XYZ file of C-alpha atoms in Angstrom:
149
model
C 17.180 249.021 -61.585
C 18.399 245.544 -61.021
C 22.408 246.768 -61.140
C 21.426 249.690 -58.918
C 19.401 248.706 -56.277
C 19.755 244.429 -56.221
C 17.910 242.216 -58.514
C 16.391 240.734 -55.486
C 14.929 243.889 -54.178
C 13.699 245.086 -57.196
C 11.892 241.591 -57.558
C 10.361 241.590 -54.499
C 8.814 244.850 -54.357
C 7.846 244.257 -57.649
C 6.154 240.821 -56.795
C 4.622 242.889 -53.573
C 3.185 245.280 -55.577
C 1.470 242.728 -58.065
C 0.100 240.748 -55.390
C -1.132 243.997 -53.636
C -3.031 244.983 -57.101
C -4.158 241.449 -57.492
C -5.776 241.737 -53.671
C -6.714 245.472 -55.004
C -8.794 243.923 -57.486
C -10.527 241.067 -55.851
C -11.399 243.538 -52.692
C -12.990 245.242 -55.296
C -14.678 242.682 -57.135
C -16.091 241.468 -54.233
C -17.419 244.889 -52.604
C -18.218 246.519 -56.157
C -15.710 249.089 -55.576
C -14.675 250.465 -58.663
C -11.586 252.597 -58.071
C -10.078 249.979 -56.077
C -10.414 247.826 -59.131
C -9.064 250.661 -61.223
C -5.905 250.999 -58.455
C -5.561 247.485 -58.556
C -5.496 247.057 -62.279
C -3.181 249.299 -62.812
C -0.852 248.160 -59.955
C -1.090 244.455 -61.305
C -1.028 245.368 -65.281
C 2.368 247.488 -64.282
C 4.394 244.793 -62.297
C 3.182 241.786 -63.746
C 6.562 241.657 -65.268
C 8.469 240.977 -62.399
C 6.575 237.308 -62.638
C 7.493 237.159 -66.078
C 11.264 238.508 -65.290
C 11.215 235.361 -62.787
C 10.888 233.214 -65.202
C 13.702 234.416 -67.431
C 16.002 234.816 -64.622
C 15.538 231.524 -62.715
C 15.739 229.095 -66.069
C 18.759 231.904 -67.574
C 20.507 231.342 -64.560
C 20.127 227.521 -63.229
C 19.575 225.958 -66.770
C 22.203 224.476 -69.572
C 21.080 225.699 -72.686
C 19.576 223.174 -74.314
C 16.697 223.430 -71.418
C 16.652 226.731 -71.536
C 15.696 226.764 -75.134
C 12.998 224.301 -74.211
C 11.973 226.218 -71.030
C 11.300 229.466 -72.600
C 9.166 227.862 -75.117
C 6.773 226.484 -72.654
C 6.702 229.837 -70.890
C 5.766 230.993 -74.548
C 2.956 228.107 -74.712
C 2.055 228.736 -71.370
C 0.945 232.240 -71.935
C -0.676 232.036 -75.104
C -2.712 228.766 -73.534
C -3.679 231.420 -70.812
C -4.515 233.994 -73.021
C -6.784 231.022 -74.924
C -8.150 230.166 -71.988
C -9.561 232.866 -70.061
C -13.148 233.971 -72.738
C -13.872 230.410 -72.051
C -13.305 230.230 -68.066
C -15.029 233.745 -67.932
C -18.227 232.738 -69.829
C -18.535 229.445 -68.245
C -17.930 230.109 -64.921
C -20.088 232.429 -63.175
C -17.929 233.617 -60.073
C -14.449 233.543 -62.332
C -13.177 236.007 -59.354
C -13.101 232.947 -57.063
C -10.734 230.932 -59.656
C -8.591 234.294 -59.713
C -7.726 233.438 -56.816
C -6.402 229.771 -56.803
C -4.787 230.322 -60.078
C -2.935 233.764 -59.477
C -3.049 235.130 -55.953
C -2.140 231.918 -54.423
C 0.996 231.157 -57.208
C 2.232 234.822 -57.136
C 2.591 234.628 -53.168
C 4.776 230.992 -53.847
C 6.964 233.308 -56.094
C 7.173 235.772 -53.591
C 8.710 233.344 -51.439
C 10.661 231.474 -54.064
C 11.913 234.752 -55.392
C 13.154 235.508 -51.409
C 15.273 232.882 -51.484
C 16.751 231.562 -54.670
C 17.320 233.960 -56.756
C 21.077 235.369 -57.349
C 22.032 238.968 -57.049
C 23.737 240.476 -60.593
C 27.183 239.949 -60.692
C 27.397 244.058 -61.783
C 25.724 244.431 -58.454
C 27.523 242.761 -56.017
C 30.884 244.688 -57.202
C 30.241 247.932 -58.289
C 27.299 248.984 -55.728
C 26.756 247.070 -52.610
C 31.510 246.124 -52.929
C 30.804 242.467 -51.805
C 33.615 240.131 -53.393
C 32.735 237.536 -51.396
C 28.807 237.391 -52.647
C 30.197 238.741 -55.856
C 32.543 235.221 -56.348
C 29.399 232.767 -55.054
C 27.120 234.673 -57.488
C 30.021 234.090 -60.557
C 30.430 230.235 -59.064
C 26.781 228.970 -58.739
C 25.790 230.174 -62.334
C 29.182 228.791 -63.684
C 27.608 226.005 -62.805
C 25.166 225.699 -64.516
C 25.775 227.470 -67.718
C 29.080 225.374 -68.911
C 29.294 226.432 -72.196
């Protein structure tokens, strides 16, 4: 969808749709409301990849490849530490809804914004669908930049 509609649009209404289904389920949580919990789980659970895709793309695209080796690792170590993590935080802390907060809602609306503004359309993109050369070259030129191998 990237090469047909922007990898920036698909992002973003990706990301808005996670952090609606993240809102979805805390709403919920909050006013016992089961089928918003339901609608938001499933709205979170299906676009939780564009965070993920973030990732990939920013350290693919603005990294040499000996940090990008070392990046995706720690994105690796990251997740299973989360996956660790969460029995423990949700037997421990009584109200873990209130820590969904700070540690998703919050960070997935700085993505949001980080994802408006730096990330690069796809080179396939900018030339065969939306015919911009000129966006098309800066695209080629800032991640010739970085990736000088």
């Amino acid at each position: 969808m990237s090469d047909s509609k922007g990898r920036k649009f698909t992002l973003v209404i990706a990301m808005i749709l996670f952090i609606f289904g993240l809102s979805f389920i805390i709403i919920g949580i909050y006013w016992k409301i089961i089928i918003l919990m339901i609608m938001g789980q499933f709205l979170s659970g299906t676009f939780f990849a564009a965070m993920n895709a973030m990732c990939y793309v920013i350290t693919g695209e603005f990294t040499d490849d000996k940090m990008r080796q070392r990046a995706i690792m720690v994105y690796c170590a990251m997740w299973g530490l989360g996956e660790g993590l969460f029995l423990p935080i949700y037997y421990l802390m009584p109200e873990w809804y209130n820590f969904l907060i700070l540690a998703m809602l919050i960070p997935s609306i700085g993505v949001l914004i980080i994802t408006s503004f730096f990330v690069l359309e796809t080179p396939t993109y900018c030339i065969f669908n939306a015919k911009d050369y000129k966006k098309f070259s800066e695209t080629v030129e800032m991640i010739s930049i970085y990736n000088k191998s």
